[in-house]
Structure formats: structure tokens, C-alpha cells
Amino acid sequence: MRRPTRTIAALVGMAVLATVSGCTGGGGKNSMTLMLDVGYLPKHAPFIAAAKRGFFKEEGLDLTVMPGSGSTNTVTSVVTGKVDAGWADFGATVTSQGRGAEVKQVNLLQARSAYAVVALAGTGIEDWSDLRGKTVATEGGGAMTAMWPLALRKLGFDKKDVDIVAASSASKIPGLLAGQWDANLALYVSDEPAVDALDRESVVLKWSDLGIDLYGNGIVMSDEKLKKDPEQARKFNRAMQKGFLWSCQNPEKAAEDFQKEVSGYETSTITLAIDAQCGLNWSKGKSGTPKKYGVMDDTGVGEAIDIARKYLGLPAGSKLSPADVYSNSYIDPLRSDEKIQAP
């Protein structure tokens, strides 16, 4: 049987109970903080599990995972030294770097972005062509809003073919269920589980299916920290890669860890989010060849820079190069065919 339907108010009111620490019993230089992109959601279960299952302890690190309030704010927190590392959108990081933020992307946990249009099943939207004449909600200042003209161009639509309305992050799901609009511009790793938690089924139209297949979120560290303690960065990345991929291979156990910290989500909703998140781990690459986790290249980063310049506010005169944006020097990447064991 399906679980009882939850109220919208209950979903919106789900709260973070605390920051999550994978304690070693030590402190000082062995303590690290990681700030996420937004407040805790089921998609963040791999980070919680990585801290709780001992992957950082194995590296001699005491990691505290903190909720965020948007990727740009996370990058700023890394730059100012408020936190040691951040999980941030690649485009937001590039734009911040172009405006002077001295940070690097050092571990690409999402090789593909989760940009999508999310609608409710059975409401008349099954394919991209069904969006003509429909109303789609989005946050006013988000990257997807800024990049929407690119999606329209890929679809061969005019601007007037889809009515875009502004909505707060908290109102998008309630408004969708209430029929105030037909779909949301959204990260499907967030919105599909949110709809599932309310006992409804989603239709997900992925931007990647339109050929908009960009880097997603990765780990950001400041240039200063990388210079001062490169070995700690390597330890962090080893633990993060193992913990994240372990969660992908053990989603129900990772869901248990998440439920101990964040109230209100069923196991099935969390595992749905984990599966969606883990589907973004790897770039397309060559079929049959084991892929290396977290590795970036000049081509992918160059695409992100071009998009940031055209749509995200990167100054037109910026001389930002791929070498300024990322480094693979701080990871020993795991392969897609490796089996991970918890410590």
C-alpha cells in the first residue's frame, strides 16, 4: 500500500534538526566544515551518510555538514573562510570567480546538471511540445530562469509560447499541486522527491535531453586553503568520493542516516532522491569504459564559462580560463566499476 498522503504544510515545514558531524574525537586542524547548496533535502543524503559512516574519520578528519542558502552564498562562505568547503552549482561558481572569488572547483560530484521542467502526471504535460500555452513557475533570480531562453531556442519556441511566472522556492510545489501553474523550472533531484512525498507522481523533462548537458554541482575550496593545506583537500576528496559512491550503492542505508538528522521523509522518497542524484555522477563518456569520478576537463569547463558569459552575468570582458576555474590535482578519482565498503 502507498503511504498516507501528506499535507503541503507538513512538507514545507520539514526542518533541519542539526548540523551533522562525523566526529573523530579530535579537533583543531583536523576539523572541517562543508556547506551545502541549500537547506537539507533528501538529495543531500549522501553527504550525511559520508559523515556518519566513518569515511572522514578514516582520513583523520572531523567533518561537520552544514545547510546552505544558495550556491552563490556557499561560494562566498568558502571565500571568506566561514567554511572549508562548499557544494555549489558550477555556473554559480564560474560567475563568482569571474567577479573575483578566489576559489577552485576540486571535485565534480555532479558531472551533469539536474535542470528540468517538472509537472504532475496526468495533467496534460508528457513531453516538451506540451509546454506550448502553459504556465511555468520559477524563482526570479535563479540560473535556470536566466538560461530559459537557451531552452526555448533548443525547442524552437518563441518567448510568448510559455508563460513564465515568478514564485518563491517555498511556494513552487504547493502552487503546482494547487493548479496555480502547470509546471516548475526546477532541479529534478529536489522537486521530484518533494512531489513523491505528497503521494503524487511527476513528469520530468530534463534539459539534458535538449542537448543542454552541462556540469552540475561540485566541491569548491578557496585558493588560500588549497595553497596552505593541499593534503587536507586530498583527504577530504578521498572521503567524499567514497562516501558518496557508497551511498549510491547502498541507498536504503544512506536514507536511514538522513532520517536520523532530518524529520518527515519516508525511505522511498529519500532513495528516489539518491537514485536521481547518483544518475548525475558520470558524464556520458565512451560506453564500456570505466569513468573516473569527479574529474573535469577544459572542454566541459569552457562550456560552463561560455554559458556563464551569455546568460549568468559573467562580465563580457572577463579573461577567466578553465585553469582559473578548476583543478584535478586534489583528487584520486574512483572508477565507476569500483565497489565501496564502509570503514
CSV table of C-alpha atoms in Angstrom, one decimal:
chain,number,residue,atom,x,y,z
A,1,MET,CA,0.0,0.0,0.0
A,2,ARG,CA,1.0,3.6,-0.6
A,3,ARG,CA,1.8,5.6,2.4
A,4,PRO,CA,-0.9,8.2,3.6
A,5,THR,CA,-0.8,11.4,1.7
A,6,ARG,CA,1.0,14.2,3.5
A,7,THR,CA,-0.3,17.8,3.7
A,8,ILE,CA,1.5,20.5,1.8
A,9,ALA,CA,2.1,22.4,5.1
A,10,ALA,CA,3.8,19.4,6.6
A,11,LEU,CA,6.2,19.1,3.6
A,12,VAL,CA,7.0,22.8,3.6
A,13,GLY,CA,7.5,22.7,7.4
A,14,MET,CA,10.1,19.9,7.4
A,15,ALA,CA,13.1,21.2,9.4
A,16,VAL,CA,16.7,20.6,9.8
A,17,LEU,CA,17.4,19.2,13.3
A,18,ALA,CA,21.1,20.0,13.4
A,19,THR,CA,24.3,20.2,11.6
A,20,VAL,CA,25.8,16.7,11.0
A,21,SER,CA,29.2,15.8,12.3
A,22,GLY,CA,31.3,12.7,11.7
A,23,CYS,CA,33.4,13.1,14.8
A,24,THR,CA,36.9,11.7,15.3
A,25,GLY,CA,37.2,12.8,18.9
A,26,GLY,CA,39.8,15.3,17.7
A,27,GLY,CA,39.6,18.8,16.5
A,28,GLY,CA,41.8,21.8,15.5
A,29,LYS,CA,43.4,21.4,12.1
A,30,ASN,CA,41.6,18.0,11.6
A,31,SER,CA,38.2,19.6,11.8
A,32,MET,CA,36.5,20.7,8.5
A,33,THR,CA,33.2,22.2,7.6
A,34,LEU,CA,31.2,21.6,4.4
A,35,MET,CA,28.3,23.9,3.4
A,36,LEU,CA,25.7,22.5,1.1
A,37,ASP,CA,23.9,24.5,-1.7
A,38,VAL,CA,20.6,24.8,0.2
A,39,GLY,CA,18.9,23.6,3.4
A,40,TYR,CA,18.8,19.8,3.9
A,41,LEU,CA,16.8,17.9,1.3
A,42,PRO,CA,16.7,14.1,0.5
A,43,LYS,CA,19.2,14.7,-2.3
A,44,HIS,CA,21.8,15.5,0.4
A,45,ALA,CA,21.6,12.1,2.0
A,46,PRO,CA,25.0,11.0,0.5
A,47,PHE,CA,26.7,13.9,2.4
A,48,ILE,CA,25.1,12.9,5.7
A,49,ALA,CA,26.0,9.3,5.2
A,50,ALA,CA,29.6,10.1,4.3
A,51,ALA,CA,29.9,12.0,7.6
A,52,LYS,CA,28.1,9.4,9.7
A,53,ARG,CA,29.6,6.2,8.2
A,54,GLY,CA,33.2,7.0,9.1
A,55,PHE,CA,34.7,7.8,5.7
A,56,PHE,CA,36.1,11.1,7.0
A,57,LYS,CA,37.2,9.5,10.3
A,58,GLU,CA,39.2,7.0,8.2
A,59,GLU,CA,41.1,10.0,6.8
A,60,GLY,CA,41.6,11.5,10.3
A,61,LEU,CA,39.1,14.3,9.6
A,62,ASP,CA,36.1,15.5,11.7
A,63,LEU,CA,33.6,16.8,9.2
A,64,THR,CA,30.6,19.0,10.0
A,65,VAL,CA,28.0,19.2,7.2
A,66,MET,CA,26.0,22.5,7.2
A,67,PRO,CA,22.9,23.6,5.3
A,68,GLY,CA,23.3,26.4,2.7
A,69,SER,CA,21.2,29.2,1.3
A,70,GLY,CA,22.0,29.1,-2.4
A,71,SER,CA,25.2,28.3,-4.3
A,72,THR,CA,26.4,31.8,-4.6
A,73,ASN,CA,26.2,32.3,-0.8
A,74,THR,CA,28.0,29.0,-0.4
A,75,VAL,CA,30.9,30.1,-2.6
A,76,THR,CA,31.0,33.4,-0.6
A,77,SER,CA,31.2,31.4,2.6
A,78,VAL,CA,34.2,29.5,1.2
A,79,VAL,CA,35.9,32.6,0.0
A,80,THR,CA,35.6,34.4,3.4
A,81,GLY,CA,36.8,31.3,5.3
A,82,LYS,CA,33.5,30.8,7.1
A,83,VAL,CA,33.6,27.1,5.9
A,84,ASP,CA,36.4,25.0,4.5
A,85,ALA,CA,34.5,23.5,1.5
A,86,GLY,CA,31.2,24.1,-0.3
A,87,TRP,CA,28.9,22.1,-2.6
A,88,ALA,CA,27.9,24.6,-5.3
A,89,ASP,CA,26.5,24.9,-8.8
A,90,PHE,CA,29.2,25.0,-11.4
A,91,GLY,CA,27.7,28.0,-13.2
A,92,ALA,CA,27.3,30.0,-10.0
A,93,THR,CA,30.9,29.2,-9.1
A,94,VAL,CA,32.2,30.3,-12.5
A,95,THR,CA,30.2,33.6,-12.3
A,96,SER,CA,31.6,34.3,-8.8
A,97,GLN,CA,35.1,33.5,-10.0
A,98,GLY,CA,34.7,36.0,-12.8
A,99,ARG,CA,33.8,38.6,-10.2
A,100,GLY,CA,36.9,38.0,-8.2
A,101,ALA,CA,36.2,35.0,-6.0
A,102,GLU,CA,39.4,33.1,-5.4
A,103,VAL,CA,38.1,29.6,-5.3
A,104,LYS,CA,38.5,26.4,-7.3
A,105,GLN,CA,36.2,23.5,-8.2
A,106,VAL,CA,38.2,20.5,-7.0
A,107,ASN,CA,35.8,17.5,-7.2
A,108,LEU,CA,32.8,17.3,-9.6
A,109,LEU,CA,30.3,15.2,-7.8
A,110,GLN,CA,27.6,16.0,-10.4
A,111,ALA,CA,29.1,15.6,-13.9
A,112,ARG,CA,25.7,16.5,-15.3
A,113,SER,CA,23.2,19.2,-14.3
A,114,ALA,CA,19.7,18.4,-12.8
A,115,TYR,CA,18.0,21.2,-14.6
A,116,ALA,CA,14.4,20.2,-15.6
A,117,VAL,CA,10.8,21.2,-16.1
A,118,VAL,CA,8.8,19.2,-13.5
A,119,ALA,CA,5.0,18.7,-13.9
A,120,LEU,CA,2.4,16.5,-12.3
A,121,ALA,CA,1.5,13.3,-14.1
A,122,GLY,CA,-2.0,13.2,-15.6
A,123,THR,CA,-2.2,17.0,-16.1
A,124,GLY,CA,-1.6,17.2,-19.8
A,125,ILE,CA,2.2,17.6,-19.9
A,126,GLU,CA,4.0,14.5,-21.1
A,127,ASP,CA,6.6,15.9,-23.5
A,128,TRP,CA,8.3,19.2,-24.3
A,129,SER,CA,5.9,20.0,-27.0
A,130,ASP,CA,3.1,20.1,-24.4
A,131,LEU,CA,4.5,23.2,-22.8
A,132,ARG,CA,3.1,25.5,-25.5
A,133,GLY,CA,0.5,27.7,-23.9
A,134,LYS,CA,1.3,26.5,-20.4
A,135,THR,CA,2.4,28.5,-17.3
A,136,VAL,CA,5.7,27.6,-15.7
A,137,ALA,CA,6.9,28.9,-12.3
A,138,THR,CA,10.5,29.7,-11.3
A,139,GLU,CA,12.4,31.7,-8.7
A,140,GLY,CA,13.0,35.2,-10.1
A,141,GLY,CA,16.8,35.3,-9.9
A,142,GLY,CA,17.8,31.7,-10.5
A,143,ALA,CA,20.2,30.3,-13.0
A,144,MET,CA,17.5,28.3,-14.8
A,145,THR,CA,15.4,31.4,-15.3
A,146,ALA,CA,18.4,33.2,-16.8
A,147,MET,CA,19.1,30.2,-19.1
A,148,TRP,CA,15.5,29.6,-20.1
A,149,PRO,CA,16.0,31.5,-23.4
A,150,LEU,CA,18.6,28.8,-24.3
A,151,ALA,CA,16.0,26.1,-23.7
A,152,LEU,CA,13.4,27.9,-25.8
A,153,ARG,CA,15.9,28.2,-28.6
A,154,LYS,CA,16.6,24.5,-28.5
A,155,LEU,CA,12.9,23.8,-28.6
A,156,GLY,CA,12.3,26.2,-31.4
A,157,PHE,CA,9.8,28.1,-29.2
A,158,ASP,CA,9.2,31.9,-29.1
A,159,LYS,CA,9.3,33.6,-25.7
A,160,LYS,CA,5.5,34.0,-25.8
A,161,ASP,CA,4.9,30.3,-26.2
A,162,VAL,CA,5.4,29.6,-22.5
A,163,ASP,CA,4.2,32.0,-19.7
A,164,ILE,CA,6.9,32.3,-17.0
A,165,VAL,CA,5.7,33.4,-13.6
A,166,ALA,CA,7.8,34.2,-10.5
A,167,ALA,CA,7.4,32.1,-7.4
A,168,SER,CA,9.3,31.7,-4.2
A,169,SER,CA,11.1,28.4,-3.6
A,170,ALA,CA,8.7,27.5,-0.8
A,171,SER,CA,5.6,28.2,-2.9
A,172,LYS,CA,6.6,26.3,-6.1
A,173,ILE,CA,5.4,22.8,-5.0
A,174,PRO,CA,2.2,24.0,-3.2
A,175,GLY,CA,1.4,26.2,-6.2
A,176,LEU,CA,1.9,23.3,-8.6
A,177,LEU,CA,-0.4,20.9,-6.6
A,178,ALA,CA,-3.0,23.7,-6.3
A,179,GLY,CA,-3.0,24.2,-10.1
A,180,GLN,CA,-1.8,27.8,-9.9
A,181,TRP,CA,0.6,26.9,-12.7
A,182,ASP,CA,1.3,23.9,-14.9
A,183,ALA,CA,4.9,23.1,-14.2
A,184,ASN,CA,8.1,24.3,-12.4
A,185,LEU,CA,11.6,25.1,-13.6
A,186,ALA,CA,13.4,23.0,-11.1
A,187,LEU,CA,16.3,20.7,-10.1
A,188,TYR,CA,14.5,17.4,-10.5
A,189,VAL,CA,16.7,15.8,-7.8
A,190,SER,CA,14.8,18.2,-5.4
A,191,ASP,CA,11.3,18.6,-6.8
A,192,GLU,CA,10.6,15.0,-8.0
A,193,PRO,CA,11.1,13.7,-4.4
A,194,ALA,CA,9.1,16.6,-3.0
A,195,VAL,CA,6.2,15.7,-5.2
A,196,ASP,CA,6.6,12.0,-4.3
A,197,ALA,CA,6.5,12.9,-0.6
A,198,LEU,CA,3.0,14.2,-1.2
A,199,ASP,CA,1.9,11.0,-2.8
A,200,ARG,CA,1.9,12.3,-6.4
A,201,GLU,CA,3.8,11.3,-9.5
A,202,SER,CA,6.0,13.7,-11.5
A,203,VAL,CA,6.7,14.1,-15.2
A,204,VAL,CA,10.3,15.2,-15.6
A,205,LEU,CA,11.5,16.9,-18.7
A,206,LYS,CA,15.3,17.1,-18.5
A,207,TRP,CA,17.2,19.9,-20.1
A,208,SER,CA,20.0,17.4,-20.9
A,209,ASP,CA,17.6,15.8,-23.4
A,210,LEU,CA,17.6,19.1,-25.3
A,211,GLY,CA,21.4,18.9,-25.5
A,212,ILE,CA,21.9,21.3,-22.6
A,213,ASP,CA,24.2,18.9,-20.8
A,214,LEU,CA,26.4,21.0,-18.5
A,215,TYR,CA,28.4,20.3,-15.4
A,216,GLY,CA,26.3,20.3,-12.2
A,217,ASN,CA,27.4,20.8,-8.7
A,218,GLY,CA,30.9,20.2,-7.3
A,219,ILE,CA,33.2,20.8,-4.3
A,220,VAL,CA,34.6,24.3,-4.0
A,221,MET,CA,37.6,25.3,-1.9
A,222,SER,CA,39.4,28.6,-1.6
A,223,ASP,CA,42.7,29.1,-3.4
A,224,GLU,CA,44.2,30.1,0.0
A,225,LYS,CA,43.2,26.8,1.6
A,226,LEU,CA,44.5,24.7,-1.3
A,227,LYS,CA,47.8,26.5,-1.0
A,228,LYS,CA,48.1,26.2,2.8
A,229,ASP,CA,46.9,22.6,3.2
A,230,PRO,CA,46.7,20.7,-0.1
A,231,GLU,CA,46.9,17.3,1.7
A,232,GLN,CA,43.8,18.0,3.7
A,233,ALA,CA,42.0,18.8,0.5
A,234,ARG,CA,43.1,15.4,-0.9
A,235,LYS,CA,41.9,13.6,2.3
A,236,PHE,CA,38.6,15.4,2.1
A,237,ASN,CA,38.1,14.4,-1.5
A,238,ARG,CA,39.0,10.7,-0.9
A,239,ALA,CA,36.5,10.5,1.9
A,240,MET,CA,33.8,12.4,0.0
A,241,GLN,CA,34.1,10.3,-3.1
A,242,LYS,CA,34.0,7.0,-1.1
A,243,GLY,CA,31.1,8.2,1.0
A,244,PHE,CA,29.1,9.5,-2.0
A,245,LEU,CA,29.5,6.4,-4.1
A,246,TRP,CA,28.9,4.1,-1.1
A,247,SER,CA,25.5,5.9,-0.7
A,248,CYS,CA,24.8,5.3,-4.4
A,249,GLN,CA,25.5,1.6,-3.9
A,250,ASN,CA,23.6,1.5,-0.5
A,251,PRO,CA,20.7,3.9,-0.9
A,252,GLU,CA,18.5,2.5,1.9
A,253,LYS,CA,21.3,2.6,4.4
A,254,ALA,CA,22.1,6.2,3.4
A,255,ALA,CA,18.4,7.0,3.8
A,256,GLU,CA,18.5,5.7,7.3
A,257,ASP,CA,21.4,8.1,8.1
A,258,PHE,CA,19.5,11.0,6.7
A,259,GLN,CA,16.3,10.2,8.6
A,260,LYS,CA,18.3,10.4,11.9
A,261,GLU,CA,19.0,14.1,11.1
A,262,VAL,CA,16.1,15.4,9.1
A,263,SER,CA,12.5,14.6,10.1
A,264,GLY,CA,9.4,13.9,7.9
A,265,TYR,CA,10.7,12.0,4.9
A,266,GLU,CA,9.8,8.4,4.0
A,267,THR,CA,12.6,6.0,3.0
A,268,SER,CA,11.1,5.6,-0.5
A,269,THR,CA,11.3,9.4,-1.0
A,270,ILE,CA,14.9,9.6,0.1
A,271,THR,CA,16.0,6.7,-2.1
A,272,LEU,CA,14.2,8.3,-5.1
A,273,ALA,CA,16.3,11.4,-4.5
A,274,ILE,CA,19.5,9.4,-4.0
A,275,ASP,CA,19.0,7.4,-7.2
A,276,ALA,CA,18.3,10.7,-9.1
A,277,GLN,CA,21.4,12.3,-7.6
A,278,CYS,CA,23.6,9.3,-8.4
A,279,GLY,CA,22.3,9.3,-12.0
A,280,LEU,CA,24.3,12.6,-12.4
A,281,ASN,CA,27.6,11.2,-11.2
A,282,TRP,CA,29.1,10.4,-14.5
A,283,SER,CA,29.5,12.2,-17.8
A,284,LYS,CA,28.4,10.4,-21.0
A,285,GLY,CA,31.9,9.4,-21.9
A,286,LYS,CA,32.8,6.4,-24.0
A,287,SER,CA,30.5,3.4,-23.4
A,288,GLY,CA,32.1,0.4,-21.9
A,289,THR,CA,35.0,2.4,-20.4
A,290,PRO,CA,35.1,2.8,-16.6
A,291,LYS,CA,34.7,6.5,-15.9
A,292,LYS,CA,36.7,8.4,-13.3
A,293,TYR,CA,34.6,10.1,-10.7
A,294,GLY,CA,34.9,13.9,-10.1
A,295,VAL,CA,37.3,14.6,-13.0
A,296,MET,CA,36.7,17.8,-15.0
A,297,ASP,CA,38.2,18.8,-18.4
A,298,ASP,CA,38.8,22.0,-20.3
A,299,THR,CA,36.0,21.3,-22.8
A,300,GLY,CA,33.3,20.9,-20.1
A,301,VAL,CA,34.6,23.9,-18.1
A,302,GLY,CA,34.9,26.0,-21.3
A,303,GLU,CA,31.2,25.3,-22.0
A,304,ALA,CA,30.3,26.4,-18.5
A,305,ILE,CA,32.3,29.7,-19.0
A,306,ASP,CA,30.5,30.4,-22.3
A,307,ILE,CA,27.1,29.8,-20.7
A,308,ALA,CA,28.0,32.0,-17.7
A,309,ARG,CA,29.1,34.8,-20.1
A,310,LYS,CA,25.9,34.6,-22.2
A,311,TYR,CA,23.3,34.0,-19.5
A,312,LEU,CA,24.6,34.2,-15.9
A,313,GLY,CA,26.2,37.7,-15.7
A,314,LEU,CA,29.8,36.8,-16.2
A,315,PRO,CA,31.4,40.1,-17.3
A,316,ALA,CA,31.8,40.1,-21.1
A,317,GLY,CA,35.4,41.2,-20.7
A,318,SER,CA,36.3,38.5,-18.2
A,319,LYS,CA,39.6,36.7,-19.1
A,320,LEU,CA,38.5,33.7,-17.0
A,321,SER,CA,40.1,30.5,-18.3
A,322,PRO,CA,39.5,26.8,-17.5
A,323,ALA,CA,42.7,26.8,-15.5
A,324,ASP,CA,41.3,29.5,-13.3
A,325,VAL,CA,38.1,27.5,-12.6
A,326,TYR,CA,39.1,24.0,-11.7
A,327,SER,CA,41.9,21.6,-10.7
A,328,ASN,CA,42.0,17.8,-10.7
A,329,SER,CA,45.2,17.9,-8.7
A,330,TYR,CA,43.4,17.2,-5.4
A,331,ILE,CA,41.6,14.0,-6.3
A,332,ASP,CA,42.5,10.4,-6.7
A,333,PRO,CA,39.3,9.6,-8.6
A,334,LEU,CA,37.4,6.4,-8.1
A,335,ARG,CA,36.1,4.5,-11.1
A,336,SER,CA,32.5,3.7,-11.9
A,337,ASP,CA,33.1,0.0,-11.6
A,338,GLU,CA,34.6,0.1,-8.0
A,339,LYS,CA,32.7,-1.5,-5.1
A,340,ILE,CA,32.9,0.7,-2.0
A,341,GLN,CA,32.9,-0.7,1.6
A,342,ALA,CA,32.2,1.5,4.6
A,343,PRO,CA,35.0,1.6,7.2
